[in-house]
Coordinates of C-alpha atoms in Angstrom, one line a residue:
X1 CA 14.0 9.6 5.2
X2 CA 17.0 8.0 3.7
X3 CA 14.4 5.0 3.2
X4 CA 12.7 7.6 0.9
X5 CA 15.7 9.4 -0.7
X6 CA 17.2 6.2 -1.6
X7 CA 14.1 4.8 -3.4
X8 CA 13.7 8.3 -5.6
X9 CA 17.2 7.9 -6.8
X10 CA 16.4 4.1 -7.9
X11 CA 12.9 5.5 -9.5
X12 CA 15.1 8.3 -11.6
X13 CA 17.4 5.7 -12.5
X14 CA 14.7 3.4 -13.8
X15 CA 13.7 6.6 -15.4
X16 CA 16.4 7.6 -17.3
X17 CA 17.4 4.1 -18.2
X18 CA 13.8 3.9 -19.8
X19 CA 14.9 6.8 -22.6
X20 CA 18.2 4.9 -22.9
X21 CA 17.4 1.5 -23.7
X22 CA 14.8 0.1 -26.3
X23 CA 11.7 -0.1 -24.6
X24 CA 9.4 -2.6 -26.5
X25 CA 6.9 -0.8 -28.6
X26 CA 3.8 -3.4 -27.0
X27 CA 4.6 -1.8 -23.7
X28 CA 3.7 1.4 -22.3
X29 CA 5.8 4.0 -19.8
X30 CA 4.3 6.4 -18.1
X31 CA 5.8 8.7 -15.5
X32 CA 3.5 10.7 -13.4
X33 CA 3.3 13.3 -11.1
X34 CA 0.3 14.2 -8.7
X35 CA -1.0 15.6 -5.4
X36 CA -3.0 13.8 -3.1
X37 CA -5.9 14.9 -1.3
X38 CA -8.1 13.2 1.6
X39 CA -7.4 11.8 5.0
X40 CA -6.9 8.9 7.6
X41 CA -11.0 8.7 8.9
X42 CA -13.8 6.0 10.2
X43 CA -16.1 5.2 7.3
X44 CA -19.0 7.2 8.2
X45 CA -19.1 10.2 10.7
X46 CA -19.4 8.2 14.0
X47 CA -21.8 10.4 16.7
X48 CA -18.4 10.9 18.9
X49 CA -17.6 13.3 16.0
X50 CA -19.3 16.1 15.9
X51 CA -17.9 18.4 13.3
X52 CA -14.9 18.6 11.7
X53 CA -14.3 22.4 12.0
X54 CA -11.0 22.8 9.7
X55 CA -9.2 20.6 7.1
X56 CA -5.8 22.3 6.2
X57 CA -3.8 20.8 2.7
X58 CA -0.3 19.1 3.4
X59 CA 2.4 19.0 0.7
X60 CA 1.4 15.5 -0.2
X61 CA 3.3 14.3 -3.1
X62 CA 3.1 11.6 -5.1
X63 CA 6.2 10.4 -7.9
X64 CA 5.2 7.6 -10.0
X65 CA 6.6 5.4 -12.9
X66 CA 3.8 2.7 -14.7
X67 CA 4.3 0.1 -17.3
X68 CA 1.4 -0.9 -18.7
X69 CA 0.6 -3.4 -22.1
X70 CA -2.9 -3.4 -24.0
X71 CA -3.9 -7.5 -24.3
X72 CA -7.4 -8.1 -25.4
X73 CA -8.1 -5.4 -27.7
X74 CA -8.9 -2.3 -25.6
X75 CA -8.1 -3.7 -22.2
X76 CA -5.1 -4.5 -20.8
X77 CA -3.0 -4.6 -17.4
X78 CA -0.9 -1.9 -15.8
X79 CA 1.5 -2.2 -12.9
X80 CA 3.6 0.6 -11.4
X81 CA 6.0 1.7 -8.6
X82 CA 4.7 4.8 -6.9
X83 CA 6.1 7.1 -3.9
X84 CA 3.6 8.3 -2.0
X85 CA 3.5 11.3 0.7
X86 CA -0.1 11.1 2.5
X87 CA -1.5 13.3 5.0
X88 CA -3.8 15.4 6.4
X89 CA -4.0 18.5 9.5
X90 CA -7.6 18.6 11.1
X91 CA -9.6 20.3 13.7
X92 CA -12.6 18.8 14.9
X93 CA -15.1 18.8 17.8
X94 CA -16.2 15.2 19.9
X95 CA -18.3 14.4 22.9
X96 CA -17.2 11.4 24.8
X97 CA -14.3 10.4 22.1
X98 CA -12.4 7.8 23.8
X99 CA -8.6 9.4 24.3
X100 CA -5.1 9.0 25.6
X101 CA -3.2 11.6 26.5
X102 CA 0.3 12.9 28.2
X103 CA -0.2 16.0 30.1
X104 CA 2.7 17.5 32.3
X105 CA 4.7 14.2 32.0
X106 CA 1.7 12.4 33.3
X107 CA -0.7 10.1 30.8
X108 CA -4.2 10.2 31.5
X109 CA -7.0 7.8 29.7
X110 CA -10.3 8.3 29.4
X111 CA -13.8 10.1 27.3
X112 CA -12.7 13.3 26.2
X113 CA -15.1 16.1 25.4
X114 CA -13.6 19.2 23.0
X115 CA -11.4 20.1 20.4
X116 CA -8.6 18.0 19.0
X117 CA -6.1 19.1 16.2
X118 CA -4.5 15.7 14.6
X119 CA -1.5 15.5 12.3
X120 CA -0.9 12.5 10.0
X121 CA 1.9 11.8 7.5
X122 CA 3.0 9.2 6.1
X123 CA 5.6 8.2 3.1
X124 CA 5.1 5.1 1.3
X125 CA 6.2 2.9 -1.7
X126 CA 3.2 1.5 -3.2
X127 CA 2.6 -1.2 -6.0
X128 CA -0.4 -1.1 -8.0
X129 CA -2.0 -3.9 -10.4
X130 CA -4.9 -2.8 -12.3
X131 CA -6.8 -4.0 -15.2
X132 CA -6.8 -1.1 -18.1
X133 CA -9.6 0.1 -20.3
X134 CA -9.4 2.1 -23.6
X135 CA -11.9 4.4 -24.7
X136 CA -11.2 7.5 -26.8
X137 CA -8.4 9.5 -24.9
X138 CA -9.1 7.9 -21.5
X139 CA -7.4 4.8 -20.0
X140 CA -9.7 4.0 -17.2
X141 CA -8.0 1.9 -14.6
X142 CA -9.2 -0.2 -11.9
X143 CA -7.3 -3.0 -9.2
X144 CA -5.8 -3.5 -5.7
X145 CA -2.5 -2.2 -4.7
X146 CA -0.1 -2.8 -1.6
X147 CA 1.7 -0.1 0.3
X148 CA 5.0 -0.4 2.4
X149 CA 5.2 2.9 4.5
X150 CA 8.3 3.7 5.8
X151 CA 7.4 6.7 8.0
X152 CA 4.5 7.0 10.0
X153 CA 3.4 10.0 12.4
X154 CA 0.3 10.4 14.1
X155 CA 0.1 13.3 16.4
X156 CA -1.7 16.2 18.0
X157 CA -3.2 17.8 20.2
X158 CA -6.6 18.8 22.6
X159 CA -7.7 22.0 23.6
X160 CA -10.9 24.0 25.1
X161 CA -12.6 20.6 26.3
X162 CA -12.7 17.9 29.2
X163 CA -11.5 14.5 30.0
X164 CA -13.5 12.0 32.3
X165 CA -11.1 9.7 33.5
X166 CA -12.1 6.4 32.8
X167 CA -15.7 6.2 31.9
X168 CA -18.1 9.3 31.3
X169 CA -19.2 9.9 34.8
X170 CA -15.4 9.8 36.0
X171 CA -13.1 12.7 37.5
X172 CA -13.4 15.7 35.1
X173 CA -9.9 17.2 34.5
X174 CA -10.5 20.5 32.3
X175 CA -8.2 21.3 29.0
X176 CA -7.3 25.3 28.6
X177 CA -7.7 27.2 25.1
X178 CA -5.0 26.6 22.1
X179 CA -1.5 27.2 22.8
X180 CA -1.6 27.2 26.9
X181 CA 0.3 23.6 27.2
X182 CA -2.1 21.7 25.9
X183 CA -2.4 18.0 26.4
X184 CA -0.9 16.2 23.6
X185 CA -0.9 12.4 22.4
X186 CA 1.3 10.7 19.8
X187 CA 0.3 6.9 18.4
X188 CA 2.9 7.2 15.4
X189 CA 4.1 3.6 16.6
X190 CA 0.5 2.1 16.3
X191 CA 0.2 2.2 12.9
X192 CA 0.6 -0.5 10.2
X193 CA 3.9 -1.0 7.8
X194 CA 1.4 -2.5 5.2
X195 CA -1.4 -1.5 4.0
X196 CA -3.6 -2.4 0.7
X197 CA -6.6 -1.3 -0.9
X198 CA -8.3 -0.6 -4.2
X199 CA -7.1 1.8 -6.7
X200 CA -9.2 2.9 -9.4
X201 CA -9.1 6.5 -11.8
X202 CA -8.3 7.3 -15.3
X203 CA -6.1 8.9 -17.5
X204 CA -6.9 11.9 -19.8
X205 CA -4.1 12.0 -23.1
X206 CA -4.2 15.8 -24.0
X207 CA -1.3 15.6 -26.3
X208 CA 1.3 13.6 -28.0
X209 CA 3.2 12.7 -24.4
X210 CA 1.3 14.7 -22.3
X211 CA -1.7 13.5 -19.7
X212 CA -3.5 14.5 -16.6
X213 CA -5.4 11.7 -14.0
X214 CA -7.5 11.5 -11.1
X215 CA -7.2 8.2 -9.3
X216 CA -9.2 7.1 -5.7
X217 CA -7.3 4.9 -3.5
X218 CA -9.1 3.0 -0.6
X219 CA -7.6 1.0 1.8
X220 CA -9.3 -1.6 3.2
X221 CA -7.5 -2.4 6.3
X222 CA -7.0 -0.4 9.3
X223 CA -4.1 2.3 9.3
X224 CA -4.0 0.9 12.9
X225 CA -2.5 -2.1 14.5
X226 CA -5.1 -4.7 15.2
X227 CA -3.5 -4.7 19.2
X228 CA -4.8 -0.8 19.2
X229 CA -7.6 0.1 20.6
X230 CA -7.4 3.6 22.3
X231 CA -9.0 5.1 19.4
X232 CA -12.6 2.7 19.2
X233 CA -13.5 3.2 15.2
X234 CA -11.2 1.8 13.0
X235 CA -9.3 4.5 10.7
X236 CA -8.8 3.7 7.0
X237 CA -6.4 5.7 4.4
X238 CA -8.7 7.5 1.6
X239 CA -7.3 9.8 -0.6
X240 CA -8.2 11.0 -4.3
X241 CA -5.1 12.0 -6.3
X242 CA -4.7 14.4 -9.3
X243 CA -2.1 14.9 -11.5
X244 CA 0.1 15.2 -14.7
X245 CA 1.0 12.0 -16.9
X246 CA 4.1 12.0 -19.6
X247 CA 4.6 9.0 -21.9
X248 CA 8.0 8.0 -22.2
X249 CA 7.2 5.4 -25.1

């Protein structure tokens, strides 16, 4: 957290000193502001997942401060600095969901059949480089981008299911209903530091200084370690963002 705390005082700095000093009129800030939506998932619904029966919003925040310079008529290149909060609170149902879990002290491993309640969250500084596009009022942006994330926590819980130790025709140990010491299982050091993607959206000018956006960002590696392998599909960071823009020059 101080990781984080120290990073938003060097992006306000960099903000302020952007109204303070002459900014060259070929270039163009833009701080923005937005909330990100989507979630930490296999592509495709994998037949271990059977439904996903809640998805509940996190306060997932993201500060950002973009530079960007038009080049060859209407398209250009913008790069940026961006803090990102990303996570997501699920319920879902699987049958025969390979798991590892801690319950009473002791860790048990093996195909679980039930509900499972997963938290992810994760605070990151991410760099994007995207071509840029001019038509009308919208900047339409497209390119990769590389993430350093700081915090990582992957955690939950199962409930109102079954584990078969070891294979699907092992010992059945039986999980009660929510809240009566459910099993729980944390892999929040099996994630990745890094992680890239693609980034593509646009921007919406509404007024003078004044903007909205919607971007997607994709990763395209694992938010897992390659070493781990309790979980069998590999999970990849999606999330759409929306969002207010303000031009600073």
């Amino acid at each position: 957290m101080k990781r984080i705390l120290s990073i938003a005082i060097l992006m306000a700095l960099a903000i302020s000193s952007a109204f303070a000093i002459s900014i060259p009129d070929s270039l163009n800030y833009t701080f923005r502001i937005g909330y990100n939506i989507g979630g930490t998932a296999p592509i495709g619904m994998p037949v271990t997942i059977r439904s996903l029966n809640s998805y509940d919003f996190q306060p997932n925040i993201t500060l950002g401060l973009d530079v960007q310079k038009d080049i060859w008529g209407k398209w250009g290149l913008l790069a940026g600095v961006h803090i990102e909060n990303k996570g997501m609170k699920i319920d879902a149902t699987v049958k025969n969901y390979h798991m590892e879990m801690v319950q009473g002290g002791e860790r048990l491993e093996g195909m679980y059949t039930g509900n499972l309640v997963t938290e992810c969250n994760r605070w990151m500084l991410t760099i994007p480089v995207m071509a840029t596009f001019r038509t009308g009022r919208f900047l339409i942006k497209c390119g990769p981008y590389v993430s350093y994330v700081a915090t990582n926590n992957f955690e939950g819980h199962v409930y109102d299911g079954y584990l078969r130790t070891g294979d699907p025709t092992g010992d059945k140990i039986v999980m009660g209903p929510e809240g009566e010491d459910n099993p729980t299982y944390d892999f929040s050091d099996d994630m990745r530091k890094f992680q890239w993607g693609i980034n593509l959206g646009a921007d919406f000018i509404i007024g003078k200084r004044i903007g909205v956006y919607a971007d997607l960002a994709w990763g395209l590696n694992g938010a897992f370690k390659s070493s781990f392998h309790t979980i069998e599909q590999t999970l990849y960071p999606i999330y759409g963002t929306i969002g207010l823009t303000y031009k600073l020059k």
